[in-house]
XYZ file of C-alpha atoms in Angstrom:
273
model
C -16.490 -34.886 -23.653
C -16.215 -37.105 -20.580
C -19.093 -37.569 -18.383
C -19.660 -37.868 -14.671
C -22.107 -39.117 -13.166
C -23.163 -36.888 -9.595
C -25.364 -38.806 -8.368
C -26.882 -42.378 -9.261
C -29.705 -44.356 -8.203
C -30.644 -47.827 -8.881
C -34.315 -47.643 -8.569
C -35.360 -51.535 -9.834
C -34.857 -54.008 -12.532
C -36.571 -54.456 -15.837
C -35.930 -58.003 -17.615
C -32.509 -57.990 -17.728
C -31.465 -53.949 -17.572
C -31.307 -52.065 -14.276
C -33.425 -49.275 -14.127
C -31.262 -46.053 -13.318
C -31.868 -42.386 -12.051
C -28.728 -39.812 -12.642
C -27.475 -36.055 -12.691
C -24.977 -35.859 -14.802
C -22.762 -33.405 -16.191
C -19.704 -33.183 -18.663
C -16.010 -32.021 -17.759
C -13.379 -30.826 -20.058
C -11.825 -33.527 -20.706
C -12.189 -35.354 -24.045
C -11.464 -37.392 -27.210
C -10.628 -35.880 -30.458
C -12.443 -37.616 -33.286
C -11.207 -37.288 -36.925
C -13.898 -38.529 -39.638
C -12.881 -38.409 -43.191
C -14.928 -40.253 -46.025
C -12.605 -42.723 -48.085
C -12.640 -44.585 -51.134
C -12.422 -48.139 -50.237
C -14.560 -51.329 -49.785
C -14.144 -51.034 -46.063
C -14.536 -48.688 -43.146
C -10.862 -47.596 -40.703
C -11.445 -47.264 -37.370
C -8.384 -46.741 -34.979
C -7.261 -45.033 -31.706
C -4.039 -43.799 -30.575
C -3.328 -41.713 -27.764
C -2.560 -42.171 -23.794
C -5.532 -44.291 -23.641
C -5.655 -45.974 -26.544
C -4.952 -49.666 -25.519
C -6.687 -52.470 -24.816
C -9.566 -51.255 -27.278
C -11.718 -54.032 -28.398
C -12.244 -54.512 -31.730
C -15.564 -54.408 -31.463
C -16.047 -50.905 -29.912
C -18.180 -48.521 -29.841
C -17.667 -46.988 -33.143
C -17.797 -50.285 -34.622
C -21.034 -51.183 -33.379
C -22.354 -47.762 -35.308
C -21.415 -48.390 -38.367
C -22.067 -51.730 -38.394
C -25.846 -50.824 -37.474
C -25.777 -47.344 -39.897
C -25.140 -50.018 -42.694
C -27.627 -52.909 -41.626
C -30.274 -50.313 -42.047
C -28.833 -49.182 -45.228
C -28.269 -45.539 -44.057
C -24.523 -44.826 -45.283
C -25.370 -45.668 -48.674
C -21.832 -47.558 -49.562
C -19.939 -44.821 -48.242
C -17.123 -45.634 -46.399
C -15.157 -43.594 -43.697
C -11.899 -43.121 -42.208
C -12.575 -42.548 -38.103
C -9.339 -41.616 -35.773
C -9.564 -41.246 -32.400
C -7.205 -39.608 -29.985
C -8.196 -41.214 -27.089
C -7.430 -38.788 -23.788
C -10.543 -39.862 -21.530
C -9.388 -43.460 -19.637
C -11.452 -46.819 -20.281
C -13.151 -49.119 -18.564
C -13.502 -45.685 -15.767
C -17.056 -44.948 -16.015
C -16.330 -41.641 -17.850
C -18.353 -42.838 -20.584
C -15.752 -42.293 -23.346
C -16.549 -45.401 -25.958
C -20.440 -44.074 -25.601
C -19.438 -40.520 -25.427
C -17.428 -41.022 -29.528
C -20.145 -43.070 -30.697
C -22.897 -40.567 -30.066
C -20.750 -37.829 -31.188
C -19.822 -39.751 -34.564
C -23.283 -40.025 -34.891
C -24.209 -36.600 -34.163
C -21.851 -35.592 -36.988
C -23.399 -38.316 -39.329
C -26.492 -36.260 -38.634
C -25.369 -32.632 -38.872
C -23.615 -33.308 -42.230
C -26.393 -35.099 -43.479
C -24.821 -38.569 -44.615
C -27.719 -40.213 -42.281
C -31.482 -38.990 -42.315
C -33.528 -40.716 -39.895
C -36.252 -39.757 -37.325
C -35.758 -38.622 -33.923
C -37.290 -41.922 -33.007
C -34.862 -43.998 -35.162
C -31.803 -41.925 -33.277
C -33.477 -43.459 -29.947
C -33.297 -46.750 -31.444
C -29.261 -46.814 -32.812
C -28.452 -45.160 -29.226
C -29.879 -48.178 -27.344
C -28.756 -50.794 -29.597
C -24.920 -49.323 -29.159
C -25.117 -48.727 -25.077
C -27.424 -47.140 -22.390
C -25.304 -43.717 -22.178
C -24.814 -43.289 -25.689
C -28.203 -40.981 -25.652
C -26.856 -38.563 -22.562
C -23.819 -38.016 -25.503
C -25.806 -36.161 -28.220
C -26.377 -33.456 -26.064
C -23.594 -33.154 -23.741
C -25.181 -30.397 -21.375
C -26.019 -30.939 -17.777
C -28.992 -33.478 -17.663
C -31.149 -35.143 -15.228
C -31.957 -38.976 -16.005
C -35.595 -39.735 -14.293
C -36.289 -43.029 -13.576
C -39.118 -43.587 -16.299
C -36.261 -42.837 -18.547
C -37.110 -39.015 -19.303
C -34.212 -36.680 -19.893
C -34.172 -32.718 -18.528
C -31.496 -30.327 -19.993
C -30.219 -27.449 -17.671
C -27.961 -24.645 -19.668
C -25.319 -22.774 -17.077
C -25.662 -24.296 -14.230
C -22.297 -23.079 -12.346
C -19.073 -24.731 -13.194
C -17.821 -27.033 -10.849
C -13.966 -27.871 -10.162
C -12.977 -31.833 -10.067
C -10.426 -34.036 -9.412
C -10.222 -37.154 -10.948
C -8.635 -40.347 -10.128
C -8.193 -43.914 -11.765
C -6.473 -46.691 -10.744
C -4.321 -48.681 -12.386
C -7.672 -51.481 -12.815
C -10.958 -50.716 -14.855
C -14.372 -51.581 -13.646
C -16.571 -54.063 -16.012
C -19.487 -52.018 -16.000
C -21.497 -55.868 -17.036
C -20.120 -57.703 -13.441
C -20.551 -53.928 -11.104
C -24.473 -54.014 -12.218
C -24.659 -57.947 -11.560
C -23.977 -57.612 -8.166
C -26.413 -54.813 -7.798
C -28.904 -56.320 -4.624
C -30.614 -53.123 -3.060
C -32.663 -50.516 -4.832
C -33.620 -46.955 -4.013
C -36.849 -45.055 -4.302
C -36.350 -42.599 -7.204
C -35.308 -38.802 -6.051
C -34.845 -37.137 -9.581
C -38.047 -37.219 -11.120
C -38.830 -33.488 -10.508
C -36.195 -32.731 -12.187
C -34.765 -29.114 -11.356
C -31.951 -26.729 -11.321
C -31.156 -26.823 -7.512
C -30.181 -30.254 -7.730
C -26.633 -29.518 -9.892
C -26.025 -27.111 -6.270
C -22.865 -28.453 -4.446
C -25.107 -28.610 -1.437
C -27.450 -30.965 -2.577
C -25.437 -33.277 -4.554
C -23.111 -33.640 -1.346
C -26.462 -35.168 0.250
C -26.642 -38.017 -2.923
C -24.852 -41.075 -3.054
C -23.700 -43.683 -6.245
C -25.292 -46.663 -5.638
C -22.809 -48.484 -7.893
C -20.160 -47.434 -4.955
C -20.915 -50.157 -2.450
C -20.746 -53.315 -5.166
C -17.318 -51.823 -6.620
C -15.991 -51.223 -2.991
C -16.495 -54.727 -2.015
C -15.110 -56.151 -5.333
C -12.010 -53.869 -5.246
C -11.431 -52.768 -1.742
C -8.792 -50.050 -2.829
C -11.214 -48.115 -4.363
C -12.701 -47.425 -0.625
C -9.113 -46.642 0.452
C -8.848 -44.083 -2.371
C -12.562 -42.498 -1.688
C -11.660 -42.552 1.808
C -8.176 -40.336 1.270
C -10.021 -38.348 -1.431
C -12.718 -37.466 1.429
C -10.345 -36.232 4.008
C -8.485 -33.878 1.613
C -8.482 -30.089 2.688
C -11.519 -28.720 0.858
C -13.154 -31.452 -1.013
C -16.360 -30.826 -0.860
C -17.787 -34.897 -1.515
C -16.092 -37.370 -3.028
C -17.780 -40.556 -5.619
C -17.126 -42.334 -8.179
C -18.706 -41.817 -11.570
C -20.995 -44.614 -13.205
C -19.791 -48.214 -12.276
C -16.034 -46.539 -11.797
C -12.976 -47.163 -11.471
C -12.683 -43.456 -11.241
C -13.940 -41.588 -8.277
C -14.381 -37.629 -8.976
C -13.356 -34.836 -6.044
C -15.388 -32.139 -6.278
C -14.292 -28.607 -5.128
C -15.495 -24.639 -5.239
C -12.123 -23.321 -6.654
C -9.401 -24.802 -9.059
C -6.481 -23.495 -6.463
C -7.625 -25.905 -3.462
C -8.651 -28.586 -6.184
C -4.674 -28.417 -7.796
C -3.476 -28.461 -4.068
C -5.070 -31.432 -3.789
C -4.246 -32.763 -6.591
C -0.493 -32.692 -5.433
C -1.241 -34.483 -1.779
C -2.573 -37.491 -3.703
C 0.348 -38.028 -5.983
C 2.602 -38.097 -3.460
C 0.313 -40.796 -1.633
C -0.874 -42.563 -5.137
C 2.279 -42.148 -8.105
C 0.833 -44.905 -9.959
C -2.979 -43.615 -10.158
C -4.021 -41.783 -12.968
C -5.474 -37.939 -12.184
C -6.689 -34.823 -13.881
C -8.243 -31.121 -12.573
C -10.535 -30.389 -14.778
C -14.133 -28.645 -14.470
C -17.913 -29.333 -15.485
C -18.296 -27.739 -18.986
């Protein structure tokens, strides 16, 4: 599953990472992942699908395996890994984190890896900082000392998302990164996945991608003054910026108005899982 991001806060820097407070919550929109075990010296990894170019070669999977068989885990097995890819790239929708921890999580549940909960930690950092939030994809609240908070049905939540034709380099967004907040999240509680409260939050990532790619604000700002959206931002260092409504009628309405305005921008209604 995709994820968005609700609300994020840059709350300081450690070494060379930012340190980062988030709600977040999955929609129903995702990649479908085909794992078979082969007989062959090497693993096959590809992607087809709507969203299925420009893939580096050294993705996200890649990376996985690569670190599964540094630490001897896959015991010279070899696998076969297709991936229909359906959730856009470079959008902040976490999709390359998103199939990595879910390969993993089935490397786990089949028992073809056996490590501690400790060692899972580990492989999820050395891949990417989101690939953790993707092993459990529930609504969660990231503190900023790093501490994770599941909450199970919270009330579903109609979106609208929207990608331009550009992707965001998640790498450049965070390097221009020059104010910080005070952390918000670290009582972490139900109330907070409320429309009301969330409408009150902000992504701090917003004002570095705005200035880089100005069109983004244009979108936001068109998004915003759409009957019945309720706040509009974009998720994790963008491109796409998510419309958030209370029913799927107004949100497919909407969903009309900004094709006519933006035919070549990519959009979905979907809802938070």
């Amino acid at each position: 599953y995709a994820k968005v991001n609700l609300a994020l806060n840059i709350t300081g820097k450690k070494s060379s990472l930012h340190k980062i407070e988030s709600i977040i919550s999955f929609i129903d929109l995702y990649d479908d992942i085909l794992i078979k075990k082969i007989k062959s010296n090497k693993h096959k990894i590809s992607f087809y699908g709507k969203f299925s170019k420009n893939i580096s070669k050294e993705n996200t999977i890649l990376r996985l395996l690569n670190i599964l068989e540094k630490k001897k885990l896959l015991k010279n097995q070899n696998f076969q890994i297709k991936i229909n890819k359906k959730i856009p790239i470079k959008a902040g929708l976490g999709g390359g984190s998103m199939n990595a921890a879910n390969v993993l999580k089935y490397f786990l549940k089949e028992k073809i890896v056996k490590i501690t909960k400790k060692e899972i930690i580990e492989i999820c950092k050395l891949i990417g900082s989101d690939v953790i939030l993707g092993l459990n994809s529930t609504n969660t609240i990231l503190t900023s000392e790093n501490k994770m908070k599941y909450f199970k049905n919270c009330g579903k939540i109609h979106v609208l998302i929207v990608k331009p034709t550009f992707g965001c380099s998640t790498k450049y967004i965070y390097s221009k990164v020059k104010k910080f907040h005070s952390p918000k999240f670290n009582k972490p509680s139900r109330r907070m996945f409320d429309l009301n409260y969330l409408k009150y939050m902000r992504n701090s990532l917003e004002s570095p991608a705005f200035t880089h790619y100005p069109k983004l604000k244009n979108i936001k700002k068109f998004l915003d003054n759409l009957s019945g959206s309720i706040f509009v931002r974009m998720t994790g260092s963008g491109s796409a910026l998510v419309a958030y409504f209370r029913s799927k009628k107004i949100c497919e309405k909407a969903k009309k108005k900004f094709h006519k305005k933006y035919k070549n921008c990519w959009s979905m209604v979907s809802k938070t899982i």
